[in-house]
Every structure is written in structure tokens, then in C-alpha cells.
């Protein structure tokens, strides 16, 4: 059974940093693109970043470029999102998602972790 | 930036057919995908590559594509289908590999 479990969310002040983790199990982690998708309270889904199987390609939504970094450790079956210079508008539930072989769509999602940026 | 446009809401009675549209200039060249999200839950993929249905998704869910519009059709709507539905595709210019529509709230009357 595919399982994705996010952790690392919480309350952080504007300008602060946070690192999200996603523990994957039930599939060969190194064979799939992986993504982070967020959802602000009461709003729609917004793709944040994704990363290729070997980490050689990474893509970001414009609003987080230069502030967020996606990474993965295939030996630990783990996905990460380092978030720096956080802003109030980054407040959201962050989902970890497994993508298909080409990074086109997400076929499995975690339950999400809430990040709140507030003073 | 590239946008996918969905109606904010659709309402149908139980047993009727619901159609949710998604429009985008790149849709003739890029596949579309559909997700269902119920309150407090993570999204679930219900349609991929315009019209393919993942295993475990009921046959009443189907997808189609015509020009710059893709459509999610739910035949014989049930109360449990009440949810938010999001389309997703890619920006063919390559600047954004994943783009979501704004979402459509399906209400079962």
C-alpha cells in the first residue's frame, strides 16, 4: 500500500524557516517524480515544486523561486521542502504527492501538514 | 502565467448527470487530469490523460476533451460525489509543469 506521511509543519514567524519532510513507503521511491502541492485555508490547490527521480531536475512555481528548495533522499525514501523567508501568504496545508513516471500528474497524496506563518 | 478556468460551482440532483468543464489554451496539446477533494481530505485522482480512469474509481466518472475544453462527467450522481473537483494540466511553454484549475464545488441537491 502506497503511503506518504508529511511532517514538520507548524507556526513560524514571517521571515522564518521551516523544513517539511515526507516519508514514503509501499512503492519504489526512486522510480517516481515527487511533488509538493499546497492549499491555503478555504482556497484551491497550488502546485509548489517537483523533483525528478534522481534529483537532476527541479521545478518551482514562480512565487517560491529563490525561497524554497525541494530535495529527496532515495536511500531514506524521503522527500523534503526547505522553506526560507516565509511570508503570510505561504500559510497552507502542504501535501506531498507521488507523480507518474514523467512528472505529469499525482496519483497518490499524503494527508498534508499545516504551515502557519504569523507573528 | 498559464491558467485553467473552471466554473466555481455546479449543482445537480441525485441520479442526474453532472458536467464540469475546464478551459485552457494548451489543452489541445497537453493532457488533463481530474482530482476529487472532500472536506478535510487529501485530493484523489479520478481521471488521468483526459479520459482514463484509475483502478478503484467508479465507472460513473468519465472524461473527455474537445479543443481547448476538457470535461469531467459524473453519470448517475450520488450524494457521496459532493466534493470539490480540480482539473490539472501543464503549461506547454515549459515554465510550469503542473497547473491547477481554480476548482469546482459540486453540490448534490
XYZ file of C-alpha atoms in Angstrom:
228
model
C 0.000 0.000 0.000
C 1.369 3.393 -1.008
C 1.800 5.684 1.989
C 3.019 9.262 2.149
C 3.358 10.858 5.576
C 4.242 14.532 5.893
C 5.775 16.140 8.963
C 7.475 19.352 10.005
C 4.613 21.813 9.773
C 3.846 24.350 12.461
C 3.710 28.015 13.411
C 6.564 30.217 12.207
C 7.095 33.978 12.168
C 7.325 35.910 8.912
C 10.855 35.713 7.570
C 11.465 32.421 9.326
C 12.315 28.986 8.000
C 10.796 25.543 8.139
C 11.709 22.151 6.684
C 8.982 19.751 5.659
C 9.572 16.034 5.294
C 7.612 13.307 3.560
C 8.219 9.648 4.396
C 7.269 7.319 1.560
C 6.541 3.597 1.715
C 4.814 0.871 -0.256
C 6.491 1.625 -3.579
C 9.934 2.049 -5.150
C 10.506 5.681 -4.201
C 13.457 6.184 -6.538
C 11.300 5.379 -9.591
C 8.908 8.311 -9.326
C 8.804 12.055 -9.664
C 7.621 13.666 -6.419
C 5.820 16.936 -5.759
C 4.730 19.356 -3.085
C 1.285 20.909 -3.500
C -0.248 23.414 -1.104
C -3.718 24.636 -0.254
C -4.317 27.883 1.585
C -7.267 27.902 4.006
C -10.509 27.872 2.018
C -8.656 28.103 -1.297
C -7.776 25.819 -4.192
C -4.784 23.625 -4.888
C -1.480 25.207 -5.889
C 1.474 23.208 -7.152
C 4.676 24.309 -5.372
C 7.567 22.214 -6.694
C 8.544 18.858 -8.114
C 11.685 16.796 -8.486
C 12.789 14.080 -10.876
C 13.597 10.541 -9.778
C 17.348 11.148 -9.401
C 17.042 14.782 -8.294
C 18.593 16.065 -11.514
C 15.587 18.231 -12.423
C 13.634 20.501 -10.117
C 10.821 22.941 -10.913
C 9.143 25.601 -8.809
C 6.128 27.876 -9.000
C 7.280 31.464 -9.520
C 6.092 32.646 -6.096
C 8.543 30.395 -4.219
C 11.583 30.516 -6.515
C 14.677 31.518 -4.568
C 12.983 30.853 -1.215
C 12.010 27.165 -1.287
C 14.199 24.168 -2.138
C 12.894 20.694 -2.926
C 15.165 17.707 -2.360
C 14.991 13.968 -1.886
C 16.980 11.139 -0.315
C 16.254 7.934 -2.197
C 18.184 5.863 0.339
C 15.802 7.071 3.046
C 12.651 7.093 0.862
C 12.146 10.698 1.828
C 11.142 13.973 0.189
C 11.906 17.386 1.658
C 10.899 21.020 1.243
C 13.159 23.650 2.779
C 11.196 26.871 3.129
C 13.038 30.115 3.859
C 11.934 33.751 4.050
C 8.409 32.637 4.798
C 5.519 35.033 4.214
C 1.952 35.144 5.464
C 0.773 34.048 2.010
C 2.712 30.777 2.397
C 0.220 29.706 5.085
C -1.341 26.496 3.803
C -1.658 22.758 4.127
C 1.299 21.266 2.268
C 0.743 17.922 0.558
C 3.399 15.509 -0.580
C 2.359 13.716 -3.776
C 3.752 10.906 -5.878
C 3.748 11.679 -9.585
C 3.796 9.410 -12.602
C 6.964 8.422 -14.454
C 7.119 11.737 -16.330
C 6.047 14.142 -13.613
C 2.745 14.911 -15.321
C 0.200 14.144 -12.583
C -0.116 12.993 -8.986
C -1.522 9.531 -8.377
C -1.088 9.358 -4.586
C -1.224 12.089 -1.959
C -0.323 12.342 1.698
C -2.706 13.791 4.278
C -0.845 17.072 4.470
C 0.879 19.176 7.112
C -0.223 22.673 8.108
C 2.194 25.574 7.901
C 1.094 28.823 9.543
C 3.148 31.971 9.034
C 2.148 34.581 11.560
C 3.612 36.878 14.167
C 1.082 32.780 -16.406
C -0.959 29.896 -17.769
C -4.481 29.457 -16.369
C -7.100 26.740 -16.362
C -10.658 28.027 -15.942
C -13.406 26.101 -14.145
C -16.911 27.172 -13.086
C -16.980 27.871 -9.326
C -19.995 25.662 -8.739
C -22.241 23.034 -10.298
C -25.432 21.662 -8.762
C -27.336 18.520 -9.691
C -29.976 16.271 -8.183
C -29.161 12.663 -7.257
C -29.256 10.369 -10.271
C -28.679 13.163 -12.764
C -25.542 13.807 -14.801
C -23.017 16.417 -13.689
C -20.631 18.001 -16.166
C -17.693 20.086 -15.001
C -15.664 21.933 -17.606
C -12.092 23.161 -17.644
C -10.738 25.532 -20.289
C -7.161 26.323 -21.230
C -5.273 27.331 -24.349
C -2.765 24.491 -24.083
C -5.313 21.706 -23.585
C -5.257 20.653 -27.260
C -1.574 19.818 -26.740
C -1.463 18.709 -23.103
C -3.342 16.016 -21.233
C -5.775 16.956 -18.484
C -6.221 15.287 -15.120
C -9.038 15.500 -12.577
C -8.971 15.277 -8.788
C -11.778 14.967 -6.258
C -11.342 16.517 -2.818
C -13.794 16.074 0.037
C -13.702 18.375 3.083
C -10.740 17.703 5.328
C -9.294 15.080 2.996
C -6.452 14.891 0.509
C -7.243 15.027 -3.208
C -7.893 11.792 -5.079
C -7.117 11.269 -8.771
C -10.310 10.347 -10.649
C -9.300 10.830 -14.310
C -5.885 10.884 -15.994
C -4.785 11.537 -19.582
C -8.111 13.218 -20.426
C -10.284 10.108 -20.159
C -8.531 7.249 -18.353
C -9.948 6.089 -15.050
C -7.631 4.808 -12.274
C -8.427 1.486 -10.692
C -10.971 1.792 -7.915
C -12.716 4.827 -9.392
C -16.390 4.129 -10.199
C -17.400 3.848 -13.843
C -19.780 6.780 -13.461
C -16.735 9.061 -13.652
C -15.580 9.813 -17.198
C -13.557 12.434 -19.000
C -13.498 13.913 -22.482
C -11.651 16.538 -24.456
C -12.612 18.897 -27.261
C -10.340 21.681 -28.390
C -9.453 23.970 -25.527
C -12.028 22.436 -23.145
C -11.981 19.228 -21.162
C -14.999 17.880 -19.311
C -15.445 15.666 -16.277
C -18.774 13.857 -16.424
C -20.342 12.107 -13.456
C -23.294 9.971 -14.518
C -25.943 8.989 -12.003
C -24.582 11.348 -9.367
C -24.677 10.085 -5.788
C -24.661 12.060 -2.552
C -21.112 10.851 -1.867
C -19.909 12.622 -5.024
C -20.422 16.022 -3.410
C -16.910 17.478 -3.327
C -14.538 19.956 -4.908
C -13.149 18.935 -8.276
C -9.910 20.272 -9.737
C -8.566 19.945 -13.252
C -4.807 19.927 -13.790
C -2.574 20.157 -16.814
C 0.781 21.572 -17.861
C 1.923 24.802 -19.386
C 3.116 23.794 -22.870
C 5.700 26.585 -22.830
C 7.504 24.581 -20.169
C 7.611 27.241 -17.477
C 5.223 25.418 -15.170
C 4.976 21.655 -15.388
C 1.890 21.494 -13.193
C -1.064 23.900 -13.248
C -4.374 23.507 -11.390
C -7.721 24.993 -12.224
C -9.468 27.041 -9.560
C -11.767 24.183 -8.588
C -15.498 23.492 -8.888
C -17.768 22.786 -5.941
C -20.221 20.038 -6.872
C -23.383 20.201 -4.821
C -25.811 17.288 -4.820
C -29.227 18.759 -4.131
